[in-house]
PDB file of N, CA and C in Angstrom:
ATOM      1  N   UNK A  26     -31.096 -80.285 -48.149  1.00 60.00           N
ATOM      2  CA  UNK A  26     -30.510 -78.990 -48.104  1.00 60.00           C
ATOM      3  C   UNK A  26     -30.159 -78.676 -49.279  1.00 60.00           C
ATOM      4  N   UNK A  27     -30.379 -77.188 -49.973  1.00 73.00           N
ATOM      5  CA  UNK A  27     -30.439 -77.096 -51.181  1.00 73.00           C
ATOM      6  C   UNK A  27     -29.205 -75.843 -51.298  1.00 73.00           C
ATOM      7  N   UNK A  28     -28.514 -75.936 -52.192  1.00 66.00           N
ATOM      8  CA  UNK A  28     -27.462 -74.965 -52.633  1.00 66.00           C
ATOM      9  C   UNK A  28     -27.295 -73.745 -51.801  1.00 66.00           C
ATOM     10  N   UNK A  29     -28.731 -73.371 -52.346  1.00 66.00           N
ATOM     11  CA  UNK A  29     -29.070 -71.379 -51.936  1.00 66.00           C
ATOM     12  C   UNK A  29     -28.942 -71.723 -50.390  1.00 66.00           C
ATOM     13  N   UNK A  30     -30.188 -72.593 -49.785  1.00 65.00           N
ATOM     14  CA  UNK A  30     -30.072 -72.874 -48.290  1.00 65.00           C
ATOM     15  C   UNK A  30     -28.298 -73.077 -46.855  1.00 65.00           C
ATOM     16  N   UNK A  31     -27.709 -73.448 -48.113  1.00 53.00           N
ATOM     17  CA  UNK A  31     -25.795 -73.684 -47.699  1.00 53.00           C
ATOM     18  C   UNK A  31     -25.275 -72.417 -48.031  1.00 53.00           C
ATOM     19  N   UNK A  32     -25.720 -72.226 -48.768  1.00 55.00           N
ATOM     20  CA  UNK A  32     -24.881 -70.753 -49.112  1.00 55.00           C
ATOM     21  C   UNK A  32     -25.287 -69.604 -47.892  1.00 55.00           C
ATOM     22  N   UNK A  33     -26.505 -69.947 -48.071  1.00 69.00           N
ATOM     23  CA  UNK A  33     -26.946 -68.508 -46.837  1.00 69.00           C
ATOM     24  C   UNK A  33     -26.699 -68.949 -45.691  1.00 69.00           C
ATOM     25  N   UNK A  34     -26.572 -69.994 -45.305  1.00 61.00           N
ATOM     26  CA  UNK A  34     -26.018 -70.757 -43.475  1.00 61.00           C
ATOM     27  C   UNK A  34     -24.672 -69.723 -43.602  1.00 61.00           C
ATOM     28  N   UNK A  35     -23.601 -70.077 -44.370  1.00 62.00           N
ATOM     29  CA  UNK A  35     -22.878 -69.752 -44.626  1.00 62.00           C
ATOM     30  C   UNK A  35     -22.381 -68.409 -44.762  1.00 62.00           C
ATOM     31  N   UNK A  36     -23.531 -67.703 -45.574  1.00 58.00           N
ATOM     32  CA  UNK A  36     -22.981 -66.127 -45.396  1.00 58.00           C
ATOM     33  C   UNK A  36     -23.378 -65.734 -43.833  1.00 58.00           C
ATOM     34  N   UNK A  37     -24.546 -66.151 -43.182  1.00 56.00           N
ATOM     35  CA  UNK A  37     -25.217 -66.129 -41.614  1.00 56.00           C
ATOM     36  C   UNK A  37     -24.096 -66.135 -40.792  1.00 56.00           C
ATOM     37  N   UNK A  38     -23.133 -67.725 -41.226  1.00 56.00           N
ATOM     38  CA  UNK A  38     -22.029 -67.810 -39.644  1.00 56.00           C
ATOM     39  C   UNK A  38     -21.335 -66.943 -39.959  1.00 56.00           C
ATOM     40  N   UNK A  39     -20.794 -66.324 -40.942  1.00 57.00           N
ATOM     41  CA  UNK A  39     -19.527 -65.402 -41.318  1.00 57.00           C
ATOM     42  C   UNK A  39     -19.783 -64.262 -40.569  1.00 57.00           C
ATOM     43  N   UNK A  40     -20.925 -63.692 -41.291  1.00 52.00           N
ATOM     44  CA  UNK A  40     -21.206 -62.631 -40.318  1.00 52.00           C
ATOM     45  C   UNK A  40     -21.313 -62.475 -39.456  1.00 52.00           C
ATOM     46  N   UNK A  41     -21.775 -63.415 -38.332  1.00 51.00           N
ATOM     47  CA  UNK A  41     -21.825 -63.541 -37.116  1.00 51.00           C
ATOM     48  C   UNK A  41     -20.342 -63.821 -36.399  1.00 51.00           C
ATOM     49  N   UNK A  42     -19.836 -64.294 -37.338  1.00 48.00           N
ATOM     50  CA  UNK A  42     -18.083 -64.739 -36.881  1.00 48.00           C
ATOM     51  C   UNK A  42     -17.329 -62.792 -36.843  1.00 48.00           C
ATOM     52  N   UNK A  43     -17.721 -62.184 -37.941  1.00 44.00           N
ATOM     53  CA  UNK A  43     -17.011 -60.806 -37.929  1.00 44.00           C
ATOM     54  C   UNK A  43     -17.110 -60.011 -36.712  1.00 44.00           C
ATOM     55  N   UNK A  44     -18.910 -60.330 -36.700  1.00 41.00           N
ATOM     56  CA  UNK A  44     -19.124 -59.427 -35.673  1.00 41.00           C
ATOM     57  C   UNK A  44     -18.888 -59.726 -34.266  1.00 41.00           C
ATOM     58  N   UNK A  45     -18.569 -60.614 -33.839  1.00 46.00           N
ATOM     59  CA  UNK A  45     -17.910 -61.539 -32.636  1.00 46.00           C
ATOM     60  C   UNK A  45     -16.646 -60.806 -32.672  1.00 46.00           C
ATOM     61  N   UNK A  46     -15.719 -61.306 -33.777  1.00 43.00           N
ATOM     62  CA  UNK A  46     -14.245 -60.683 -33.511  1.00 43.00           C
ATOM     63  C   UNK A  46     -14.318 -59.176 -33.015  1.00 43.00           C
ATOM     64  N   UNK A  47     -15.013 -58.506 -33.851  1.00 41.00           N
ATOM     65  CA  UNK A  47     -14.955 -56.435 -33.721  1.00 41.00           C
ATOM     66  C   UNK A  47     -15.295 -56.359 -31.950  1.00 41.00           C
ATOM     67  N   UNK A  48     -16.089 -57.725 -31.476  1.00 43.00           N
ATOM     68  CA  UNK A  48     -16.590 -56.808 -30.472  1.00 43.00           C
ATOM     69  C   UNK A  48     -15.600 -57.209 -29.258  1.00 43.00           C
ATOM     70  N   UNK A  49     -14.726 -58.332 -29.629  1.00 43.00           N
ATOM     71  CA  UNK A  49     -13.431 -58.811 -28.857  1.00 43.00           C
ATOM     72  C   UNK A  49     -12.077 -57.933 -28.861  1.00 43.00           C
ATOM     73  N   UNK A  50     -11.952 -57.077 -30.373  1.00 45.00           N
ATOM     74  CA  UNK A  50     -11.300 -56.397 -30.251  1.00 45.00           C
ATOM     75  C   UNK A  50     -11.117 -54.890 -29.397  1.00 45.00           C
ATOM     76  N   UNK A  51     -10.477 -54.236 -29.297  1.00 47.00           N
ATOM     77  CA  UNK A  51     -10.255 -52.999 -28.929  1.00 47.00           C
ATOM     78  C   UNK A  51     -11.058 -52.148 -29.800  1.00 47.00           C
ATOM     79  N   UNK A  52     -11.847 -50.948 -29.091  1.00 47.00           N
ATOM     80  CA  UNK A  52     -12.183 -49.969 -29.791  1.00 47.00           C
ATOM     81  C   UNK A  52     -11.306 -48.951 -30.748  1.00 47.00           C
ATOM     82  N   UNK A  53     -11.842 -49.421 -32.634  1.00 54.00           N
ATOM     83  CA  UNK A  53     -10.767 -48.692 -33.412  1.00 54.00           C
ATOM     84  C   UNK A  53     -10.830 -47.383 -33.195  1.00 54.00           C
ATOM     85  N   UNK A  54     -11.594 -46.522 -32.385  1.00 75.00           N
ATOM     86  CA  UNK A  54     -11.626 -45.220 -32.122  1.00 75.00           C
ATOM     87  C   UNK A  54     -11.068 -45.126 -31.584  1.00 75.00           C
ATOM     88  N   UNK A  55      -9.639 -44.395 -31.568  1.00 86.00           N
ATOM     89  CA  UNK A  55      -8.726 -44.264 -30.277  1.00 86.00           C
ATOM     90  C   UNK A  55      -8.848 -42.644 -30.519  1.00 86.00           C
ATOM     91  N   UNK A  56      -7.864 -42.176 -29.496  1.00 91.00           N
ATOM     92  CA  UNK A  56      -7.989 -40.345 -29.467  1.00 91.00           C
ATOM     93  C   UNK A  56      -8.973 -39.465 -29.283  1.00 91.00           C
ATOM     94  N   UNK A  57     -10.247 -40.296 -29.304  1.00 95.00           N
ATOM     95  CA  UNK A  57     -11.481 -39.584 -28.513  1.00 95.00           C
ATOM     96  C   UNK A  57     -11.178 -39.109 -27.367  1.00 95.00           C
ATOM     97  N   UNK A  58     -12.164 -38.499 -26.952  1.00 96.00           N
ATOM     98  CA  UNK A  58     -12.518 -37.932 -25.621  1.00 96.00           C
ATOM     99  C   UNK A  58     -13.950 -38.793 -25.173  1.00 96.00           C
ATOM    100  N   UNK A  59     -14.265 -38.778 -23.926  1.00 96.00           N
ATOM    101  CA  UNK A  59     -15.264 -39.739 -23.126  1.00 96.00           C
ATOM    102  C   UNK A  59     -16.546 -39.372 -23.833  1.00 96.00           C
ATOM    103  N   UNK A  60     -17.645 -40.025 -23.747  1.00 96.00           N
ATOM    104  CA  UNK A  60     -18.885 -39.142 -23.802  1.00 96.00           C
ATOM    105  C   UNK A  60     -18.940 -39.126 -22.554  1.00 96.00           C
ATOM    106  N   UNK A  61     -20.134 -38.368 -22.513  1.00 97.00           N
ATOM    107  CA  UNK A  61     -20.763 -38.044 -21.260  1.00 97.00           C
ATOM    108  C   UNK A  61     -20.946 -38.891 -19.857  1.00 97.00           C
ATOM    109  N   UNK A  62     -21.513 -40.087 -20.453  1.00 97.00           N
ATOM    110  CA  UNK A  62     -21.456 -41.076 -19.533  1.00 97.00           C
ATOM    111  C   UNK A  62     -20.256 -41.822 -19.214  1.00 97.00           C
ATOM    112  N   UNK A  63     -19.200 -41.763 -20.074  1.00 97.00           N
ATOM    113  CA  UNK A  63     -18.148 -42.241 -20.223  1.00 97.00           C
ATOM    114  C   UNK A  63     -17.551 -41.619 -19.077  1.00 97.00           C
ATOM    115  N   UNK A  64     -17.439 -40.367 -19.061  1.00 97.00           N
ATOM    116  CA  UNK A  64     -16.895 -39.089 -18.204  1.00 97.00           C
ATOM    117  C   UNK A  64     -17.454 -38.973 -16.883  1.00 97.00           C
ATOM    118  N   UNK A  65     -18.793 -39.328 -16.790  1.00 97.00           N
ATOM    119  CA  UNK A  65     -19.579 -39.509 -15.310  1.00 97.00           C
ATOM    120  C   UNK A  65     -18.430 -41.014 -14.735  1.00 97.00           C
ATOM    121  N   UNK A  66     -18.524 -41.856 -15.266  1.00 97.00           N
ATOM    122  CA  UNK A  66     -17.968 -42.853 -15.039  1.00 97.00           C
ATOM    123  C   UNK A  66     -16.726 -43.280 -14.694  1.00 97.00           C
ATOM    124  N   UNK A  67     -15.895 -42.532 -15.396  1.00 98.00           N
ATOM    125  CA  UNK A  67     -14.129 -42.365 -14.989  1.00 98.00           C
ATOM    126  C   UNK A  67     -14.242 -41.203 -13.748  1.00 98.00           C
ATOM    127  N   UNK A  68     -15.000 -40.265 -13.658  1.00 97.00           N
ATOM    128  CA  UNK A  68     -15.072 -39.410 -12.368  1.00 97.00           C
ATOM    129  C   UNK A  68     -15.282 -39.887 -11.097  1.00 97.00           C
ATOM    130  N   UNK A  69     -16.577 -40.827 -11.215  1.00 97.00           N
ATOM    131  CA  UNK A  69     -16.431 -41.269 -10.130  1.00 97.00           C
ATOM    132  C   UNK A  69     -15.114 -42.727  -9.594  1.00 97.00           C
ATOM    133  N   UNK A  70     -14.627 -43.388 -10.285  1.00 97.00           N
ATOM    134  CA  UNK A  70     -13.329 -44.208 -10.403  1.00 97.00           C
ATOM    135  C   UNK A  70     -12.728 -43.543  -9.695  1.00 97.00           C
ATOM    136  N   UNK A  71     -12.353 -42.595 -10.550  1.00 97.00           N
ATOM    137  CA  UNK A  71     -11.527 -41.452  -9.694  1.00 97.00           C
ATOM    138  C   UNK A  71     -11.567 -40.681  -8.101  1.00 97.00           C
ATOM    139  N   UNK A  72     -12.900 -40.513  -8.008  1.00 97.00           N
ATOM    140  CA  UNK A  72     -12.969 -39.975  -6.438  1.00 97.00           C
ATOM    141  C   UNK A  72     -12.956 -40.837  -5.843  1.00 97.00           C
ATOM    142  N   UNK A  73     -13.351 -42.623  -6.219  1.00 97.00           N
ATOM    143  CA  UNK A  73     -13.673 -43.465  -5.034  1.00 97.00           C
ATOM    144  C   UNK A  73     -11.947 -44.201  -4.755  1.00 97.00           C
ATOM    145  N   UNK A  74     -11.341 -43.258  -6.072  1.00 97.00           N
ATOM    146  CA  UNK A  74     -10.085 -43.687  -5.832  1.00 97.00           C
ATOM    147  C   UNK A  74      -8.990 -42.392  -4.961  1.00 97.00           C
ATOM    148  N   UNK A  75      -9.834 -42.080  -4.239  1.00 97.00           N
ATOM    149  CA  UNK A  75      -9.089 -40.363  -3.539  1.00 97.00           C
ATOM    150  C   UNK A  75      -8.752 -39.442  -5.038  1.00 97.00           C
ATOM    151  N   UNK A  76      -8.593 -39.455  -6.197  1.00 97.00           N
ATOM    152  CA  UNK A  76      -7.806 -39.081  -7.482  1.00 97.00           C
ATOM    153  C   UNK A  76      -8.984 -37.422  -7.982  1.00 97.00           C
ATOM    154  N   UNK A  77      -8.266 -36.823  -8.807  1.00 97.00           N
ATOM    155  CA  UNK A  77      -9.252 -36.048  -9.113  1.00 97.00           C
ATOM    156  C   UNK A  77      -8.462 -36.052 -11.008  1.00 97.00           C
ATOM    157  N   UNK A  78      -9.243 -36.144 -12.062  1.00 96.00           N
ATOM    158  CA  UNK A  78      -8.587 -35.860 -12.975  1.00 96.00           C
ATOM    159  C   UNK A  78      -8.011 -34.951 -13.534  1.00 96.00           C
ATOM    160  N   UNK A  79      -6.786 -34.057 -14.140  1.00 95.00           N
ATOM    161  CA  UNK A  79      -6.123 -32.966 -14.744  1.00 95.00           C
ATOM    162  C   UNK A  79      -5.606 -33.374 -15.821  1.00 95.00           C
ATOM    163  N   UNK A  80      -6.242 -32.587 -16.587  1.00 93.00           N
ATOM    164  CA  UNK A  80      -6.181 -32.234 -17.759  1.00 93.00           C
ATOM    165  C   UNK A  80      -7.317 -33.379 -18.719  1.00 93.00           C
ATOM    166  N   UNK A  81      -6.751 -33.545 -20.234  1.00 95.00           N
ATOM    167  CA  UNK A  81      -7.655 -34.662 -20.984  1.00 95.00           C
ATOM    168  C   UNK A  81      -7.406 -35.768 -20.664  1.00 95.00           C
ATOM    169  N   UNK A  82      -9.115 -36.411 -20.968  1.00 97.00           N
ATOM    170  CA  UNK A  82      -8.966 -37.984 -20.784  1.00 97.00           C
ATOM    171  C   UNK A  82      -9.209 -38.382 -21.973  1.00 97.00           C
ATOM    172  N   UNK A  83      -8.525 -39.356 -22.569  1.00 96.00           N
ATOM    173  CA  UNK A  83      -8.170 -39.820 -24.296  1.00 96.00           C
ATOM    174  C   UNK A  83      -8.325 -41.398 -24.627  1.00 96.00           C
ATOM    175  N   UNK A  84      -9.036 -41.910 -24.943  1.00 97.00           N
ATOM    176  CA  UNK A  84      -8.909 -43.115 -25.744  1.00 97.00           C
ATOM    177  C   UNK A  84      -7.721 -43.897 -25.711  1.00 97.00           C
ATOM    178  N   UNK A  85      -6.878 -44.217 -25.702  1.00 95.00           N
ATOM    179  CA  UNK A  85      -5.885 -45.033 -26.869  1.00 95.00           C
ATOM    180  C   UNK A  85      -6.153 -46.721 -26.601  1.00 95.00           C
ATOM    181  N   UNK A  86      -6.187 -47.026 -27.650  1.00 93.00           N
ATOM    182  CA  UNK A  86      -5.986 -48.544 -28.104  1.00 93.00           C
ATOM    183  C   UNK A  86      -8.051 -49.188 -27.286  1.00 93.00           C
ATOM    184  N   UNK A  87      -7.370 -49.696 -25.998  1.00 92.00           N
ATOM    185  CA  UNK A  87      -8.893 -50.219 -25.530  1.00 92.00           C
ATOM    186  C   UNK A  87      -8.278 -49.506 -24.382  1.00 92.00           C
ATOM    187  N   UNK A  88      -7.764 -48.386 -23.710  1.00 97.00           N
ATOM    188  CA  UNK A  88      -7.731 -47.628 -22.349  1.00 97.00           C
ATOM    189  C   UNK A  88      -8.391 -46.519 -22.386  1.00 97.00           C
ATOM    190  N   UNK A  89      -8.631 -46.010 -21.486  1.00 98.00           N
ATOM    191  CA  UNK A  89      -8.443 -44.505 -21.116  1.00 98.00           C
ATOM    192  C   UNK A  89      -7.236 -43.981 -20.759  1.00 98.00           C
ATOM    193  N   UNK A  90      -6.629 -42.559 -21.436  1.00 98.00           N
ATOM    194  CA  UNK A  90      -5.542 -42.861 -20.517  1.00 98.00           C
ATOM    195  C   UNK A  90      -5.687 -41.094 -20.562  1.00 98.00           C
ATOM    196  N   UNK A  91      -5.021 -40.986 -18.914  1.00 98.00           N
ATOM    197  CA  UNK A  91      -5.133 -39.429 -18.361  1.00 98.00           C
ATOM    198  C   UNK A  91      -3.934 -39.141 -17.653  1.00 98.00           C
ATOM    199  N   UNK A  92      -3.790 -37.922 -17.095  1.00 97.00           N
ATOM    200  CA  UNK A  92      -3.526 -37.603 -15.709  1.00 97.00           C
ATOM    201  C   UNK A  92      -4.251 -37.478 -14.396  1.00 97.00           C
ATOM    202  N   UNK A  93      -3.770 -37.836 -13.518  1.00 97.00           N
ATOM    203  CA  UNK A  93      -4.899 -37.560 -12.189  1.00 97.00           C
ATOM    204  C   UNK A  93      -3.919 -36.850 -11.275  1.00 97.00           C
ATOM    205  N   UNK A  94      -4.419 -36.270 -10.377  1.00 97.00           N
ATOM    206  CA  UNK A  94      -4.028 -35.615  -9.154  1.00 97.00           C
ATOM    207  C   UNK A  94      -4.612 -36.609  -7.935  1.00 97.00           C
ATOM    208  N   UNK A  95      -3.779 -36.870  -6.648  1.00 97.00           N
ATOM    209  CA  UNK A  95      -4.180 -37.130  -5.193  1.00 97.00           C
ATOM    210  C   UNK A  95      -5.107 -35.991  -4.722  1.00 97.00           C
ATOM    211  N   UNK A  96      -5.901 -36.814  -4.613  1.00 95.00           N
ATOM    212  CA  UNK A  96      -7.067 -35.147  -3.593  1.00 95.00           C
ATOM    213  C   UNK A  96      -6.289 -34.783  -2.132  1.00 95.00           C
ATOM    214  N   UNK A  97      -5.860 -35.679  -1.477  1.00 95.00           N
ATOM    215  CA  UNK A  97      -4.886 -35.276  -0.401  1.00 95.00           C
ATOM    216  C   UNK A  97      -3.746 -35.262  -0.084  1.00 95.00           C
ATOM    217  N   UNK A  98      -3.215 -35.248  -1.496  1.00 96.00           N
ATOM    218  CA  UNK A  98      -1.493 -34.987  -1.490  1.00 96.00           C
ATOM    219  C   UNK A  98      -0.706 -33.938  -2.610  1.00 96.00           C
ATOM    220  N   UNK A  99      -1.914 -34.199  -3.191  1.00 96.00           N
ATOM    221  CA  UNK A  99      -2.032 -33.422  -4.344  1.00 96.00           C
ATOM    222  C   UNK A  99      -0.692 -34.130  -5.754  1.00 96.00           C
ATOM    223  N   UNK A 100      -0.093 -34.926  -5.677  1.00 97.00           N
ATOM    224  CA  UNK A 100       0.581 -36.119  -6.383  1.00 97.00           C
ATOM    225  C   UNK A 100      -0.195 -36.259  -7.451  1.00 97.00           C
ATOM    226  N   UNK A 101       0.674 -36.475  -8.234  1.00 98.00           N
ATOM    227  CA  UNK A 101       0.516 -36.588  -9.868  1.00 98.00           C
ATOM    228  C   UNK A 101       0.983 -37.989 -10.725  1.00 98.00           C
ATOM    229  N   UNK A 102      -0.505 -38.515 -11.072  1.00 98.00           N
ATOM    230  CA  UNK A 102      -0.314 -39.875 -11.861  1.00 98.00           C
ATOM    231  C   UNK A 102      -0.688 -39.592 -13.129  1.00 98.00           C
ATOM    232  N   UNK A 103      -0.215 -40.785 -13.957  1.00 98.00           N
ATOM    233  CA  UNK A 103      -0.472 -41.047 -15.335  1.00 98.00           C
ATOM    234  C   UNK A 103      -1.130 -42.548 -15.114  1.00 98.00           C
ATOM    235  N   UNK A 104      -2.626 -42.344 -15.588  1.00 98.00           N
ATOM    236  CA  UNK A 104      -3.178 -43.556 -15.552  1.00 98.00           C
ATOM    237  C   UNK A 104      -3.803 -44.008 -17.007  1.00 98.00           C
ATOM    238  N   UNK A 105      -4.321 -45.358 -16.413  1.00 98.00           N
ATOM    239  CA  UNK A 105      -4.655 -46.206 -17.512  1.00 98.00           C
ATOM    240  C   UNK A 105      -6.044 -46.653 -16.702  1.00 98.00           C
ATOM    241  N   UNK A 106      -7.392 -46.698 -17.867  1.00 98.00           N
ATOM    242  CA  UNK A 106      -8.808 -46.998 -17.056  1.00 98.00           C
ATOM    243  C   UNK A 106      -9.169 -48.021 -18.490  1.00 98.00           C
ATOM    244  N   UNK A 107      -9.657 -49.388 -18.061  1.00 97.00           N
ATOM    245  CA  UNK A 107     -10.097 -50.114 -18.676  1.00 97.00           C
ATOM    246  C   UNK A 107     -11.056 -49.402 -19.285  1.00 97.00           C
ATOM    247  N   UNK A 108     -11.466 -49.779 -21.139  1.00 95.00           N
ATOM    248  CA  UNK A 108     -12.688 -49.179 -21.424  1.00 95.00           C
ATOM    249  C   UNK A 108     -14.076 -49.627 -21.025  1.00 95.00           C
ATOM    250  N   UNK A 109     -13.743 -50.830 -20.610  1.00 94.00           N
ATOM    251  CA  UNK A 109     -14.794 -51.645 -20.214  1.00 94.00           C
ATOM    252  C   UNK A 109     -15.760 -51.319 -18.838  1.00 94.00           C
ATOM    253  N   UNK A 110     -15.117 -51.295 -17.856  1.00 96.00           N
ATOM    254  CA  UNK A 110     -15.679 -51.383 -16.609  1.00 96.00           C
ATOM    255  C   UNK A 110     -14.683 -49.953 -15.822  1.00 96.00           C
ATOM    256  N   UNK A 111     -14.214 -49.416 -16.404  1.00 97.00           N
ATOM    257  CA  UNK A 111     -12.901 -48.277 -15.912  1.00 97.00           C
ATOM    258  C   UNK A 111     -12.531 -48.331 -14.553  1.00 97.00           C
ATOM    259  N   UNK A 112     -11.987 -49.347 -14.779  1.00 97.00           N
ATOM    260  CA  UNK A 112     -11.624 -49.924 -13.746  1.00 97.00           C
ATOM    261  C   UNK A 112      -9.424 -49.138 -13.809  1.00 97.00           C
ATOM    262  N   UNK A 113      -8.830 -48.884 -12.485  1.00 97.00           N
ATOM    263  CA  UNK A 113      -7.459 -48.366 -13.254  1.00 97.00           C
ATOM    264  C   UNK A 113      -6.594 -49.521 -13.216  1.00 97.00           C
ATOM    265  N   UNK A 114      -6.457 -49.784 -14.152  1.00 97.00           N
ATOM    266  CA  UNK A 114      -5.099 -50.912 -14.875  1.00 97.00           C
ATOM    267  C   UNK A 114      -3.761 -50.196 -14.873  1.00 97.00           C
ATOM    268  N   UNK A 115      -3.249 -49.105 -14.744  1.00 97.00           N
ATOM    269  CA  UNK A 115      -2.167 -48.811 -14.320  1.00 97.00           C
ATOM    270  C   UNK A 115      -2.103 -47.795 -13.597  1.00 97.00           C
ATOM    271  N   UNK A 116      -0.722 -47.392 -12.556  1.00 97.00           N
ATOM    272  CA  UNK A 116      -0.777 -45.773 -12.087  1.00 97.00           C
ATOM    273  C   UNK A 116       0.862 -46.128 -11.814  1.00 97.00           C
ATOM    274  N   UNK A 117       1.151 -44.553 -12.797  1.00 97.00           N
ATOM    275  CA  UNK A 117       2.734 -44.703 -12.631  1.00 97.00           C
ATOM    276  C   UNK A 117       2.856 -42.803 -12.374  1.00 97.00           C
ATOM    277  N   UNK A 118       3.643 -42.859 -10.916  1.00 97.00           N
ATOM    278  CA  UNK A 118       3.959 -41.625 -10.921  1.00 97.00           C
ATOM    279  C   UNK A 118       4.180 -40.638 -12.371  1.00 97.00           C
ATOM    280  N   UNK A 119       3.905 -39.087 -12.144  1.00 94.00           N
ATOM    281  CA  UNK A 119       4.238 -38.279 -13.361  1.00 94.00           C
ATOM    282  C   UNK A 119       5.340 -37.647 -13.055  1.00 94.00           C
ATOM    283  N   UNK A 120       5.902 -37.497 -14.360  1.00 88.00           N
ATOM    284  CA  UNK A 120       7.142 -36.984 -13.916  1.00 88.00           C
ATOM    285  C   UNK A 120       6.992 -35.333 -13.697  1.00 88.00           C
TER     286      UNK A 120
END
């Protein structure tokens, strides 16, 4: 193995490791609204849980943050949803 080949291999390995680390980290773009596709997935998840979004949906760290209302009772909740599969990971009664 030549020095040039070794340097090239190390550079590729370093770039791969950096890419994998970025993929494992939460999204760096926080405070953004969901895309159309993301919003449809969020709405579907809420509908299945008997909820409807009230107000804005915002990405905070690695979770979607929003306020939702129960369709049957009108009770309000502060929710956090996973940004990977949109599962509800936190549900607290809204003040």
